[in-house]
Coordinates of C-alpha atoms and ligand atoms in Angstrom, one line a residue:
X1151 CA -25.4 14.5 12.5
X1152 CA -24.3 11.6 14.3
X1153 CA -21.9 9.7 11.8
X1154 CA -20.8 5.8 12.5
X1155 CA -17.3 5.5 11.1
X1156 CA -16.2 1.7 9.9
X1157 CA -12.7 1.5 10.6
X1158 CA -10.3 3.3 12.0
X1159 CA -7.7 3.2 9.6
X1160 CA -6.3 6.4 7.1
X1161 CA -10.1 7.0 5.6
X1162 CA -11.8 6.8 9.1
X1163 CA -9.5 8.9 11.0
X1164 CA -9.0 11.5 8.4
X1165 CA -13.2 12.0 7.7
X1166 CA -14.2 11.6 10.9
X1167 CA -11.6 14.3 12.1
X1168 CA -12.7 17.0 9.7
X1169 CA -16.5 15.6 10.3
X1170 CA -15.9 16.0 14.1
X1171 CA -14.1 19.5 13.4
X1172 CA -17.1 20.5 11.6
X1173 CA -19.4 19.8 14.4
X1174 CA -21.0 16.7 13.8
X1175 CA -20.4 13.5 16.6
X1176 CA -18.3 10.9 15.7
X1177 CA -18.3 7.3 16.5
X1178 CA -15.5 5.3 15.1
X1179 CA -15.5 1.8 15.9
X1180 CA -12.7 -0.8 14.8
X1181 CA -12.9 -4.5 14.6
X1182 CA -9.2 -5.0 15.1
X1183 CA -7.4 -3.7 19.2
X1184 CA -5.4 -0.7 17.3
X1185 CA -6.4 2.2 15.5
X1186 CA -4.3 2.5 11.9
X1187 CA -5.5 -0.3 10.2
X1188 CA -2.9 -1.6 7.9
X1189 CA -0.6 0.7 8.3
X1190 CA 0.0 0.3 12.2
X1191 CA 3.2 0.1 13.8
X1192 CA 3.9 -1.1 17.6
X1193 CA 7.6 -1.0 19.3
X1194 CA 8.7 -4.4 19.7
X1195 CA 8.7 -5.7 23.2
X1196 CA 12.0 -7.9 23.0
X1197 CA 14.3 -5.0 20.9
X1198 CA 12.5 -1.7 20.9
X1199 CA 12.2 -1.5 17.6
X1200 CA 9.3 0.2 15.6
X1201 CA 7.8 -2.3 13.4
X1202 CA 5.6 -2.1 10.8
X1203 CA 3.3 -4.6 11.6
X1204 CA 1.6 -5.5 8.8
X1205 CA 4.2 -4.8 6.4
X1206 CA 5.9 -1.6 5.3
X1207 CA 4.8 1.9 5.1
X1208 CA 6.9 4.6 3.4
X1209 CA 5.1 8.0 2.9
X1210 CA 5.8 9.7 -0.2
X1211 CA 3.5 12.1 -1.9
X1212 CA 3.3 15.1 -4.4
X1213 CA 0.3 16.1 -3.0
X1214 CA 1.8 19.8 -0.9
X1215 CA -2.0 19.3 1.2
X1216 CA -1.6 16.4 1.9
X1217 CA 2.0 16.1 3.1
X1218 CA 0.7 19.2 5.0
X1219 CA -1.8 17.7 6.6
X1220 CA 0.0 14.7 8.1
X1221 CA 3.0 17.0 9.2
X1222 CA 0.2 19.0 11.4
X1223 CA -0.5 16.4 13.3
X1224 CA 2.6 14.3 13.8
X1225 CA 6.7 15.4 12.5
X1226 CA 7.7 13.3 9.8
X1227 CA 11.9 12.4 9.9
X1228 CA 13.5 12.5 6.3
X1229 CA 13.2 8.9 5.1
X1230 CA 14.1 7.5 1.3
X1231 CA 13.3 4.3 0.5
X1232 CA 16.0 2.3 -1.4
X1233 CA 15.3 -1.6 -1.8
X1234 CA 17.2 -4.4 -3.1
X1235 CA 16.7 -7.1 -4.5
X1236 CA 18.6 -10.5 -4.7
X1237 CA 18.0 -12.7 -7.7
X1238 CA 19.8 -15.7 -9.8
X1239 CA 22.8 -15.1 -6.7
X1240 CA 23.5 -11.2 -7.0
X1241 CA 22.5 -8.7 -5.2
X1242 CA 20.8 -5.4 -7.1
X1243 CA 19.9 -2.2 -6.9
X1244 CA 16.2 -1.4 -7.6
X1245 CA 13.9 0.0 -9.3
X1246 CA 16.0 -0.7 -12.5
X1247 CA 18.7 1.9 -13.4
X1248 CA 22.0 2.3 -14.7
X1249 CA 23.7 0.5 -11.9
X1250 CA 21.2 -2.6 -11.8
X1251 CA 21.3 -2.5 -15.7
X1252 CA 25.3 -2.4 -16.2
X1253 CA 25.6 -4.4 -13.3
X1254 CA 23.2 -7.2 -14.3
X1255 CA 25.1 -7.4 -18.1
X1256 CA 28.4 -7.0 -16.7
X1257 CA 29.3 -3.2 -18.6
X1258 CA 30.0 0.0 -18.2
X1259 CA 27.6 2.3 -20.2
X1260 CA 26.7 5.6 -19.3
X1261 CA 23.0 6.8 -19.7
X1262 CA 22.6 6.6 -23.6
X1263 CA 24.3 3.6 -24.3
X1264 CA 21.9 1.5 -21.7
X1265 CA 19.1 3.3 -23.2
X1266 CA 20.1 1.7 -26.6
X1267 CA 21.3 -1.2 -25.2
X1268 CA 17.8 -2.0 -23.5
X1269 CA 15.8 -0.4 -26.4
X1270 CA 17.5 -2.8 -28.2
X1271 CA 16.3 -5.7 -26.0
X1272 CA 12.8 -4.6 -25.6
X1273 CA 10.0 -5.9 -27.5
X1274 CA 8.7 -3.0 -29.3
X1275 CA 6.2 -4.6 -31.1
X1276 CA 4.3 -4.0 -28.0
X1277 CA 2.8 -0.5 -28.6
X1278 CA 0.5 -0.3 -26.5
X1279 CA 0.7 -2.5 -23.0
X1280 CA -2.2 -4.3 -21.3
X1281 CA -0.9 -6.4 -19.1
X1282 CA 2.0 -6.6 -16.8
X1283 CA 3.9 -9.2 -18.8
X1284 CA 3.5 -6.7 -21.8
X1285 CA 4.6 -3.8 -19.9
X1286 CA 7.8 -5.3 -18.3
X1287 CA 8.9 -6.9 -21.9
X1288 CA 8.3 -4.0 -23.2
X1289 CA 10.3 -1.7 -21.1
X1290 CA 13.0 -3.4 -20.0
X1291 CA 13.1 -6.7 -22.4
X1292 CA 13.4 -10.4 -21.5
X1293 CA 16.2 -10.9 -19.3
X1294 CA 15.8 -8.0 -16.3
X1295 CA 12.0 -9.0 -16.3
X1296 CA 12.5 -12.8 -15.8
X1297 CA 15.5 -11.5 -13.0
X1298 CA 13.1 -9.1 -11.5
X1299 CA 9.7 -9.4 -11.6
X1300 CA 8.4 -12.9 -13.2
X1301 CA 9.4 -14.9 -10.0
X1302 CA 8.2 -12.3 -7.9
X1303 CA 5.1 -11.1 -9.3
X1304 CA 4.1 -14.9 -9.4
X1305 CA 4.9 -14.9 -5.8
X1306 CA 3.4 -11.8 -4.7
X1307 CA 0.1 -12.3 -7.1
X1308 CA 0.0 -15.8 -7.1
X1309 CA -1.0 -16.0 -10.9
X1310 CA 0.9 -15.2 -13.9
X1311 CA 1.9 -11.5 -15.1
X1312 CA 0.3 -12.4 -18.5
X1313 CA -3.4 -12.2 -16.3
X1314 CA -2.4 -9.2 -14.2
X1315 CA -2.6 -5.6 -15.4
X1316 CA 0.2 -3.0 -16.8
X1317 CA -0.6 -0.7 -14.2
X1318 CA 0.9 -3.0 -11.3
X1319 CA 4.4 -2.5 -13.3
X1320 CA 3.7 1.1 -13.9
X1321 CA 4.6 1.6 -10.5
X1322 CA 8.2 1.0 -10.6
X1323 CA 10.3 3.6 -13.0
X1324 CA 13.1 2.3 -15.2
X1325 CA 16.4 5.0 -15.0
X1326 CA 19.7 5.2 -17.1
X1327 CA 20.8 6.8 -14.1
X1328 CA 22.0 6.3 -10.6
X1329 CA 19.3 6.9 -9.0
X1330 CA 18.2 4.1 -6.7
X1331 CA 15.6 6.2 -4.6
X1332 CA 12.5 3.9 -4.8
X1333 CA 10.0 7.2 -5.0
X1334 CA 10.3 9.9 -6.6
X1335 CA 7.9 12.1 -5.0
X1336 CA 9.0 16.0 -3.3
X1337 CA 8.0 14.5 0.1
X1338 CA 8.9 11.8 1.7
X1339 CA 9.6 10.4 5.2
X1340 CA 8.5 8.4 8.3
X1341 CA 6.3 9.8 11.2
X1342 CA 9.1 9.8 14.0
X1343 CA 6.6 8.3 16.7
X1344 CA 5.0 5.8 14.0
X1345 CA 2.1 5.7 12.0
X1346 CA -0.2 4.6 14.9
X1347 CA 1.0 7.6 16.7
X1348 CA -0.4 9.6 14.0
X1349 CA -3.6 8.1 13.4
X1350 CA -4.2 8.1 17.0
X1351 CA -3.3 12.4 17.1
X1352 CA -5.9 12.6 14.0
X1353 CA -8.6 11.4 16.1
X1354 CA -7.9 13.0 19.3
X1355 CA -11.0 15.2 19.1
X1356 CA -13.4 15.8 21.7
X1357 CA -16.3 14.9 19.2
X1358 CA -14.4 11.8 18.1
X1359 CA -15.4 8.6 20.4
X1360 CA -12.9 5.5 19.7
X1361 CA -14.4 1.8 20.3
X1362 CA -11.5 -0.2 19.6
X1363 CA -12.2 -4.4 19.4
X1364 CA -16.1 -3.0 17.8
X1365 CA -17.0 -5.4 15.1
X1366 CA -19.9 -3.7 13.2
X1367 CA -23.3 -4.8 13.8
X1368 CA -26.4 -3.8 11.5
X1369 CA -27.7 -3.4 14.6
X1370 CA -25.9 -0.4 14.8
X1371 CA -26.9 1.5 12.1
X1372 CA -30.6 2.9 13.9
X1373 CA -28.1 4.8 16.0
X1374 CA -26.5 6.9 13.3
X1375 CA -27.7 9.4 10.9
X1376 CA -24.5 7.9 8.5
X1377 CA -22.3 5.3 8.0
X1378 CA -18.6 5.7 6.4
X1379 CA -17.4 1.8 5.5
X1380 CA -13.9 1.7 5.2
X1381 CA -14.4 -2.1 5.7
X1382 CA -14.4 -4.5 2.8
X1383 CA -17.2 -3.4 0.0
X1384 CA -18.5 -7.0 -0.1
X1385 CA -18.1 -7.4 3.6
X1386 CA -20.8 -4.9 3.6
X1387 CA -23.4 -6.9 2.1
X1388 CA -22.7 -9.7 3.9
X1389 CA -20.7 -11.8 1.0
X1390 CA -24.2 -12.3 -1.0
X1391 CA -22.7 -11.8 -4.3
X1392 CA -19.5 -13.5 -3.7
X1393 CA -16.1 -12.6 -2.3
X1394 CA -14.3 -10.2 -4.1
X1395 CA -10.2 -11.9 -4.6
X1396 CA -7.4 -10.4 -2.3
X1397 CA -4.2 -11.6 -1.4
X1398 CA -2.9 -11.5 1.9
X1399 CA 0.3 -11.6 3.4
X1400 CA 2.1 -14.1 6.0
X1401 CA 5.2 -12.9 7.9
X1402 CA 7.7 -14.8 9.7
X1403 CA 9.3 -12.6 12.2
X1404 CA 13.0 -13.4 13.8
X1405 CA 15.5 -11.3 15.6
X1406 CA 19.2 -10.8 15.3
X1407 CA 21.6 -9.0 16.7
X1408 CA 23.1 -5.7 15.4
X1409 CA 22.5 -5.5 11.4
X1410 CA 21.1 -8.6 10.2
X1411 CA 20.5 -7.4 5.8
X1412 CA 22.3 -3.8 5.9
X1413 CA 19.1 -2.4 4.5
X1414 CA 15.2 -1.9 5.1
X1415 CA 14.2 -4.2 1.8
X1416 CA 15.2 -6.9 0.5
X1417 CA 13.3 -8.6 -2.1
X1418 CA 14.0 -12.2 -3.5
X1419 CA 13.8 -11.9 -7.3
X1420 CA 14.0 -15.8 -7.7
X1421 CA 10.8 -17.8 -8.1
X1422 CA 12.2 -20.6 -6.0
X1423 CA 12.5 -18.8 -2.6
X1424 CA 9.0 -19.0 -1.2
X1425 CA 9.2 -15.0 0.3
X1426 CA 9.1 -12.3 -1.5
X1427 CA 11.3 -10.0 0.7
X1428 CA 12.3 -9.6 3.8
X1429 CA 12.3 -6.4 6.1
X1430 CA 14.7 -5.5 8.5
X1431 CA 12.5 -2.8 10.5
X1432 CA 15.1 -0.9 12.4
X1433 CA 15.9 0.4 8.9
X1434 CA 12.7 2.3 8.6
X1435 CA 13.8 4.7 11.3
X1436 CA 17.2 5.2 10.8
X1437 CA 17.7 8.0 13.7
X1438 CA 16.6 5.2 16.1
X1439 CA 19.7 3.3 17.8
X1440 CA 18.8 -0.5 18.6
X1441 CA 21.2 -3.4 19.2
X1442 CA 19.0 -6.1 18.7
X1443 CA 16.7 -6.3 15.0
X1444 CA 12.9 -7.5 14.2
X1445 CA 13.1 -8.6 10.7
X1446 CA 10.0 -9.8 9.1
X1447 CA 9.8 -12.5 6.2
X1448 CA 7.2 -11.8 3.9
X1449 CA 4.8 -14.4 2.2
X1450 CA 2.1 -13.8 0.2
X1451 CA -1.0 -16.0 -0.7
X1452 CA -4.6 -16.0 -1.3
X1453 CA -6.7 -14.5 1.0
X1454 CA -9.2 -16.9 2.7
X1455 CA -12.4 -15.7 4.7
X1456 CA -10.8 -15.1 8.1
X1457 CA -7.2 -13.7 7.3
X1458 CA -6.5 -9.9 6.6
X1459 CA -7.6 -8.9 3.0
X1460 CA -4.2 -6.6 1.9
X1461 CA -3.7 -6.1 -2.0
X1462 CA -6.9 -5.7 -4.3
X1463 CA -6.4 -8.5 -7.4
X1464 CA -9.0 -6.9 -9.5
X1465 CA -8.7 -9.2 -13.0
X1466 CA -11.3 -9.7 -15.0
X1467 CA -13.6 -11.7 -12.8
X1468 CA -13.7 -9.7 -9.4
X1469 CA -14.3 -6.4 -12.1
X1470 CA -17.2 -8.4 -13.0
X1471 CA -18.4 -8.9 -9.2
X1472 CA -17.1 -5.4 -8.5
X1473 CA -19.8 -3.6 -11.0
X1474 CA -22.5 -6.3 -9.1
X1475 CA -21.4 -5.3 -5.2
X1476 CA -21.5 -1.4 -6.8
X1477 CA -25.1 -1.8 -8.6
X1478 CA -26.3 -2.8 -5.1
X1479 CA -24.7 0.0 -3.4
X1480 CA -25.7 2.8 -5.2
X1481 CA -29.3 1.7 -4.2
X1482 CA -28.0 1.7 -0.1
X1483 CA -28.8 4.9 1.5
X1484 CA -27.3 6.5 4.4
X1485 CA -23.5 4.9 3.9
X1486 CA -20.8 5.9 2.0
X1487 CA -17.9 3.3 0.7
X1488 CA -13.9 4.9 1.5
X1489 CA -10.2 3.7 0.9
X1490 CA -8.6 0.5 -0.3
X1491 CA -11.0 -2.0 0.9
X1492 CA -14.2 0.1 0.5
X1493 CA -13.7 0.8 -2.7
X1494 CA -11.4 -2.0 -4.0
X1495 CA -8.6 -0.6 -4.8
X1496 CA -4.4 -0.8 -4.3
X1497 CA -4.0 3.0 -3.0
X1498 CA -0.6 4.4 -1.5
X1499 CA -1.2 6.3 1.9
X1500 CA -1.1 9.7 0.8
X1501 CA -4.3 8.5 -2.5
X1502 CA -6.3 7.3 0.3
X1503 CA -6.0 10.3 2.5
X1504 CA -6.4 12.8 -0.4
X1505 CA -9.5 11.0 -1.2
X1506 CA -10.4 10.8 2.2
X1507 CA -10.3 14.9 2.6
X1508 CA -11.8 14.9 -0.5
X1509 CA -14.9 12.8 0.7
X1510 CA -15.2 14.6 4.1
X1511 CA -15.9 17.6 1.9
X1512 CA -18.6 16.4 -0.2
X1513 CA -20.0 14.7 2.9
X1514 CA -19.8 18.1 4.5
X1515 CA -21.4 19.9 1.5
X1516 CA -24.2 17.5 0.8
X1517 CA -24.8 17.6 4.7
X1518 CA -25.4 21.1 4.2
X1519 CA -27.5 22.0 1.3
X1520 CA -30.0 18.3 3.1
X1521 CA -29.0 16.5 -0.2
X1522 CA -28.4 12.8 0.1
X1523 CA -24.8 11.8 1.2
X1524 CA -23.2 10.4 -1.6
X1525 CA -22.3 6.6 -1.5
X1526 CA -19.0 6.8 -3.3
X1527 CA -16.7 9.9 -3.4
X1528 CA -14.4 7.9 -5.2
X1529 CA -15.8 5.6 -7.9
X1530 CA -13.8 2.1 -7.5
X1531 CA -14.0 1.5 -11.3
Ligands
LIG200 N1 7.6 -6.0 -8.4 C1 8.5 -7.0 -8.9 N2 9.7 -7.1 -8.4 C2 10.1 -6.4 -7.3 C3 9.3 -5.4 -6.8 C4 8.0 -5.3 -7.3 O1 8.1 -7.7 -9.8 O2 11.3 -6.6 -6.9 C5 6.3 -5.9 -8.9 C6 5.3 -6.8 -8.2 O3 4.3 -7.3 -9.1 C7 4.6 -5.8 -7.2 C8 4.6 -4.5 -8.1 O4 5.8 -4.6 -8.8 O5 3.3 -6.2 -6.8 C9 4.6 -3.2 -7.3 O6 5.7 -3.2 -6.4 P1 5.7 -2.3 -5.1 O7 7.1 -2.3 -4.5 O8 5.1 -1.0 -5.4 O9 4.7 -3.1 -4.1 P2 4.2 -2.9 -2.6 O10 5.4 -2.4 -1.8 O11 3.0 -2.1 -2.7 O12 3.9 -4.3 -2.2

């Protein structure tokens, strides 16, 4: 088969690769002059400093095959992610545990006393949560959510946590303990070369054929037997439905000399400081040695048609267009929809490559028995 392969980001390296290892030819083109999509990284020309250019990227995963998998093809350096955050003039540890908790109330209690203490806070009317607001009062009460996450989720969503989902929240723990590591997962770490290093290692293949500043033409599609769209779902079709809500991310990057925040994130708790946090990217590879620092303010706002679509918002109405774009594209043969903007979702790294090695596998199967290629692996409902 000849397979066309819309992006070259985490899904289009990672199918096309086992695709290509399994004998079929690869094309993967990419609008963008990098391979990696979002989660490229380039040294920085004035410090030497690997930054994460569109934001940053901490692997972390449960997933043994995974972690595998990306350790075959680049070496990952031990890496824990531990963020701050600065709110109402104090500095905190995050996610919430023992020390931001005693910390934030001025005590001392040890693991069962803040339990209480914040059981007693919490609104446990709330049995089951539905949406973010819910999930946050009901966790850790009123005061750590309006510290913590009210300002910045209406910063970083750009509506109110009473419209967005529990599930955003569900990403952060609460601990009554001192453990500040951000992630809890067996394996986690930073690709010592960067993540463009290993994208560009998972598709050095002799069956793999790069085209790097490729926009995709429909044109296009006469020359292949397939089509994998890692590209926006709506994008697809051309917008004729509508455009499906993202936000997108503006950052201000200055330089300083030594060590400018004395960590990798900070985030800004408060509503009134227009960022949401700033990243100090030397940080992210702490066996590096630099004397100068790229740090990177970090804005969020809506996502307009030209600028980079980065988080999913999937309320109520883009569900609503979601179920229209995916109607239409069950009737589309000879493409299939991958990763976070195919499929319209918020997925971590290691989600999108598990579904990607999970989608190469159908693709391969279905490929071999003549069945039609399925459009999605992974439904985006
Ligand atoms: N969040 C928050 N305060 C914080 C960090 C996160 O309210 O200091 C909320 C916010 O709504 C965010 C979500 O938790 O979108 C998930 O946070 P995470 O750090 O996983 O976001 P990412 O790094 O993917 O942007």
């Amino acid at each position: 088969m000849k397979v066309l392969m819309v992006g070259a980001g985490l899904s289009g390296a990672v199918i096309g690769r086992k695709m290509a290892e399994a004998g079929h030819d690869v094309t993967v083109i990419d609008s963008r002059d990098h391979v990696a999509g979002n989660c490229h990284t380039e040294r920085d020309a004035e410090t030497g400093v690997m930054v994460h250019v569109y934001g940053p990227h901490i692997f972390h995963t449960d997933d043994d095959e995974v972690w595998d998998y990306v350790n075959s093809f680049t070496r990952f350096k031990p890496y824990k992610n531990r963020v701050k955050s600065t709110t109402r003039g104090a500095v905190y540890s995050l996610p919430v545990n023992l020390h931001t908790i005693n910390q934030y109330f001025g005590k001392t209690m040890r693991p069962d006393e803040a339990r209480a203490f914040i059981e007693a806070q919490a609104d446990t009317t709330i049995e089951e949560p539905q949406t973010f607001e819910e999930q946050a009062l009901h966790f850790v009460g009123p005061d750590l959510y309006e510290a913590f996450f009210k300002g910045y989720t209406e910063k970083q969503w750009g509506c109110s946590p009473t419209e967005l989902p529990a599930s955003i929240l569900k990403r952060l723990p609460v601990r009554f303990n001192y453990d500040d590591t951000y992630f809890v997962h067996r394996h986690q770490g930073m690709p010592e070369n960067g993540y463009t290093a290993m994208v560009e290692a998972i598709l050095d293949h002799p069956r793999i054929d790069v085209q790097l500043s490729t926009a995709f033409d429909p044109a296009m599609k006469g020359s292949f037997d397939h089509i994998v769209w890692s590209g926006p779902l709506d994008g697809y079709f051309d917008y004729e439905l509508g455009r499906l809500g993202y936000r997108t991310l503006d950052f201000e990057r200055f330089t300083a000399d030594g060590d400018w925040q004395g960590c990798a994130v900070m985030n800004y708790g408060d509503r009134d400081v227009p960022y949401t946090r700033i990243t100090e990217h030397k940080h992210f590879a702490p066996w590096e040695e630099h004397e100068g620092s790229v740090l990177y303010k970090e804005f969020s706002r809506a996502c307009r048609p030209d600028d980079i679509p980065y988080y999913p918002i999937r309320l109520v109405k883009e569900k609503a267009m979601l179920a229209d774009y995916i109607a239409k594209a069950d009737t589309e043969p000879g493409v299939t929809f991958v990763g976070r903007l195919g499929t319209y979702r918020y997925l971590d790294m290691d989600v999108t490559i598990r579904e990607a090695l999970d989608t190469a596998e159908a693709l391969l199967s279905a490929a071999k028995t003549g069945e039609n290629l399925p459009v999605f692996v992974t439904s985006p409902l």
